[in-house]
């Protein structure tokens, strides 16, 4: 039996490299970028008009001129034109190139136009105003997005801007999720009195979907030869196996023996925590094996507490630890790390965690009323309102 | 020109009902549940063994008996068996039905087994221990998940448990995203000196993907008859149109006129905010029209600040306002609500927002360095470190 801290350390020391693939940028949201993205030109790429109005030579204004004849129009997307007479002006649109021989833009709100003559109605005009100079935001070659960034909508916009229609991202692991337990029947079936429907595999599929990891699922009956035969094949074909059930002390909890016989190196079995204590973790040369205990909340919390960090480290992402403030006193006597279900709320910039006490690790429905687990350390029994602990969100 | 508050009120008063559809439960993550989910049986559905070990009749233990002959095994998924002789025991596995004529489970850790005889090694045994009684978590007919819940992995598990292989969720709106602007070229193209690549439509596609809303995209040149012809068709075919650009004061900003000519009722045009001031919002009987200003950050922040709440209200979800603590003093003089880009961090249960100052609304790349916008009200110019304001996250 090892501590949560040791378990996490072991897991983070046995990450995999899933390698890199190139995908269309528009499909890359929530994937992990595996190349640096540089500016392919200056941004803006030209002296860019940033207000609709007129462009003038500021010298004329400084010399007292207030009326300007319109010489032409510079729309966005047109090639740069030139002002021929410095006492005239050019109408310009947001996003256009600033016309040659002009340097200052006055917005329509501040002028009157009559018979092709623009009159400026204000006295405060600054040299070069309403012009976004070439290269002001970024210079060609500047680093725009760092490798190992998790791609969001903002990165997608930048990828489009620099023409990265294909982008290198971390490949996703090939994952098989296996449930065991002869009491389980399909979701479409009507269970007999002593049976229940499968649910953990679907919870796991959904938790992996949050990471955009596709997965396959299987159910194996509690029959050792069949378990061994199927798992032998899975170990060769998948990068990750997630199990739910059959890792505890029961007569039919064959998984630890089967893993041993198939050459899975046991890295640990059992963690001083509740729920989720009899968690088995091991690996072969190509495959990582997460044997979650079969109770619904045990599977759920262990996937979040161990598989998620393992995945993020594998793809090169550093995840900042989130903390919350306990809203009421809580007592937990056993000398175990306790993952307490909590409802989160925001109060004046504080993240407040209110305990939601279910009926133990079998009470899946209690997860619906909570948003996260707060991790209460095993070296204390009394946790006071106002104390701060790490949390793991699942919504 | 109206305030951010008024704009939001108008938007939330013109929501749509997208109606309901039935989809496979395993595809329902992040969709909005449109039915109450009730327990189809008691949970647990039987007196459930919650530890691997032996089941006895507690009376025998109370009477001093410490050794019990094993009469049989009750595995998970087997029909309930009965203890024939109250001085014997039955081996039981986690998840099994508690055998008839037994009421208490003693875990393997606390017994010794030799030649078919179990000896209990501890004196502290409680009546009915390690049994999870039928119906303790939930009774048949109890409400497990409320209508209008956003479905996460935990709800998926509950849906599986109660056999909801098909589930009613809010249908998604049919959305068309349109960019305008003759300066824009495709992502695969090499822009000329006066051109830039399209990026806003892809940012919007990605922001909608976060809500699991599929969308289509189109680009229309700044040509009024073509704009009018295409938009007329879109207004008939889509529930929502999102535009980026052509809503300001430019010579080629035809959208407001086109909307007017096509019978789009203008609900407002321009909000006292930065960025994103010239935002146009209107509707027809079937379609809502969001005309976002063309600058990348304007489009981005308006989609988050207005389209997101409109969508959530339309599908019946209440979103809690999140707040954060400003990490440093900030000055913003104009009498406008300012959506300031911030980087978020967690410090002792506090959510801290550090300003990331870009070069204005055209500086898309600056979004990459931030996580959220903090909303600074327009009735103040100086914002102090430690003050708390609402935030809008985008990662």
XYZ file of C-alpha atoms in Angstrom, chain A residues 29-193:
165
model
C -9.196 22.199 -30.709
C -8.166 20.603 -27.378
C -5.266 18.770 -29.023
C -1.687 19.433 -27.903
C 0.455 21.451 -30.304
C 3.754 19.784 -31.175
C 5.513 22.568 -33.086
C 6.310 26.209 -32.438
C 4.130 28.537 -34.495
C 5.995 31.567 -35.842
C 4.757 34.734 -37.514
C 5.043 34.216 -41.289
C 5.073 38.019 -41.839
C 4.825 41.165 -39.775
C 1.511 41.741 -37.950
C -0.067 43.890 -39.138
C 1.627 43.163 -42.489
C 1.242 46.787 -43.607
C 0.479 50.153 -42.024
C -3.149 49.326 -41.389
C -6.023 51.764 -41.202
C -7.869 51.107 -37.916
C -10.881 53.454 -38.308
C -13.228 54.255 -41.181
C -12.616 57.866 -42.262
C -10.113 59.910 -44.239
C -6.333 59.689 -44.521
C -4.313 62.899 -44.774
C -0.769 64.175 -44.663
C -0.546 65.456 -41.057
C 1.698 68.371 -42.147
C -1.250 69.993 -43.945
C -3.380 69.775 -40.797
C -0.532 71.145 -38.671
C -0.230 74.047 -41.105
C -3.837 74.951 -40.356
C -5.660 73.315 -43.247
C -9.142 72.004 -42.232
C -10.803 71.225 -45.593
C -9.593 68.475 -47.894
C -10.745 67.442 -51.343
C -11.352 63.671 -51.681
C -8.904 62.258 -54.197
C -9.933 58.576 -54.003
C -10.977 55.630 -51.850
C -8.715 52.983 -50.303
C -10.857 49.988 -49.356
C -9.700 46.965 -47.390
C -8.258 44.397 -49.781
C -7.216 46.915 -52.450
C -3.661 47.556 -53.523
C -2.111 50.599 -51.952
C -2.879 53.852 -53.803
C -1.079 57.174 -53.422
C -2.191 60.642 -52.407
C -0.988 62.868 -55.262
C -1.626 66.273 -53.717
C -0.720 66.627 -50.010
C -3.573 69.137 -49.592
C -6.147 66.481 -50.565
C -7.290 63.340 -48.705
C -8.274 59.733 -49.402
C -11.270 57.977 -47.885
C -10.020 54.880 -46.075
C -11.700 51.834 -44.569
C -10.767 49.776 -41.505
C -8.370 47.027 -42.551
C -7.118 48.912 -45.618
C -3.482 49.692 -46.370
C -2.694 53.274 -45.397
C -2.329 55.148 -48.723
C 1.097 56.294 -49.810
C 1.928 59.926 -48.846
C -0.582 59.864 -45.940
C 0.154 59.175 -42.282
C -2.906 60.110 -40.217
C -6.537 58.927 -40.193
C -9.505 61.006 -39.022
C -12.694 59.035 -38.377
C -15.993 59.832 -40.099
C -17.509 60.846 -36.742
C -15.185 63.874 -36.639
C -15.719 65.274 -40.162
C -18.447 66.624 -42.458
C -18.484 65.694 -46.141
C -20.163 67.906 -48.740
C -19.699 67.889 -52.524
C -16.498 65.891 -52.326
C -14.935 68.185 -49.717
C -14.181 66.924 -46.215
C -14.185 69.422 -43.343
C -12.598 68.416 -40.067
C -14.740 69.458 -37.105
C -12.283 68.949 -34.256
C -8.960 70.481 -33.334
C -7.336 67.595 -31.529
C -5.727 65.454 -34.163
C -2.581 63.508 -33.391
C 0.113 62.708 -35.914
C -0.258 59.049 -37.057
C -3.526 58.506 -35.191
C -5.800 55.567 -36.103
C -2.985 53.821 -37.907
C -1.813 50.431 -36.717
C 1.827 50.405 -37.854
C 3.309 47.480 -39.785
C 4.870 44.938 -37.412
C 3.617 46.625 -34.246
C 1.975 43.469 -32.821
C 4.492 40.889 -34.012
C 7.567 40.784 -36.280
C 8.121 38.128 -38.903
C 9.683 35.095 -37.185
C 8.290 35.942 -33.713
C 7.049 32.996 -31.669
C 3.240 33.166 -31.630
C 2.298 29.831 -30.037
C 4.640 27.641 -28.034
C 4.938 23.919 -28.629
C 2.946 21.885 -26.048
C 0.128 24.425 -25.865
C -3.362 22.977 -25.571
C -5.131 24.402 -28.611
C -8.251 26.526 -28.014
C -10.296 28.788 -30.284
C -7.728 31.573 -29.923
C -4.904 29.361 -31.199
C -7.101 28.220 -34.112
C -7.429 31.868 -35.166
C -3.666 32.336 -35.068
C -3.066 29.099 -37.012
C -5.437 30.382 -39.715
C -3.726 33.776 -39.797
C -0.270 32.298 -40.423
C -1.558 29.787 -42.979
C -1.006 26.599 -40.948
C -3.767 24.593 -42.610
C -2.089 21.429 -41.323
C -0.660 21.406 -37.823
C 1.482 18.981 -35.830
C -0.184 17.701 -32.663
C 0.419 14.872 -30.196
C -1.100 11.655 -31.452
C -3.682 10.190 -29.108
C -3.041 6.861 -27.389
C -4.936 3.810 -28.570
C -7.118 2.915 -25.580
C -9.190 -0.148 -24.680
C -11.607 0.084 -21.745
C -12.563 -3.255 -20.208
C -15.242 -4.000 -17.660
C -15.381 -7.262 -15.722
C -18.013 -8.606 -13.367
C -20.647 -11.270 -13.998
C -23.331 -9.084 -12.417
C -23.216 -6.624 -15.344
C -25.683 -6.544 -18.235
C -25.992 -4.174 -21.202
C -27.659 -0.761 -21.039
C -30.469 -1.978 -23.312
C -31.209 -5.002 -21.132
C -33.591 -5.398 -18.199
C -31.404 -6.630 -15.353
C -32.534 -9.561 -13.219
C -32.854 -8.991 -9.492
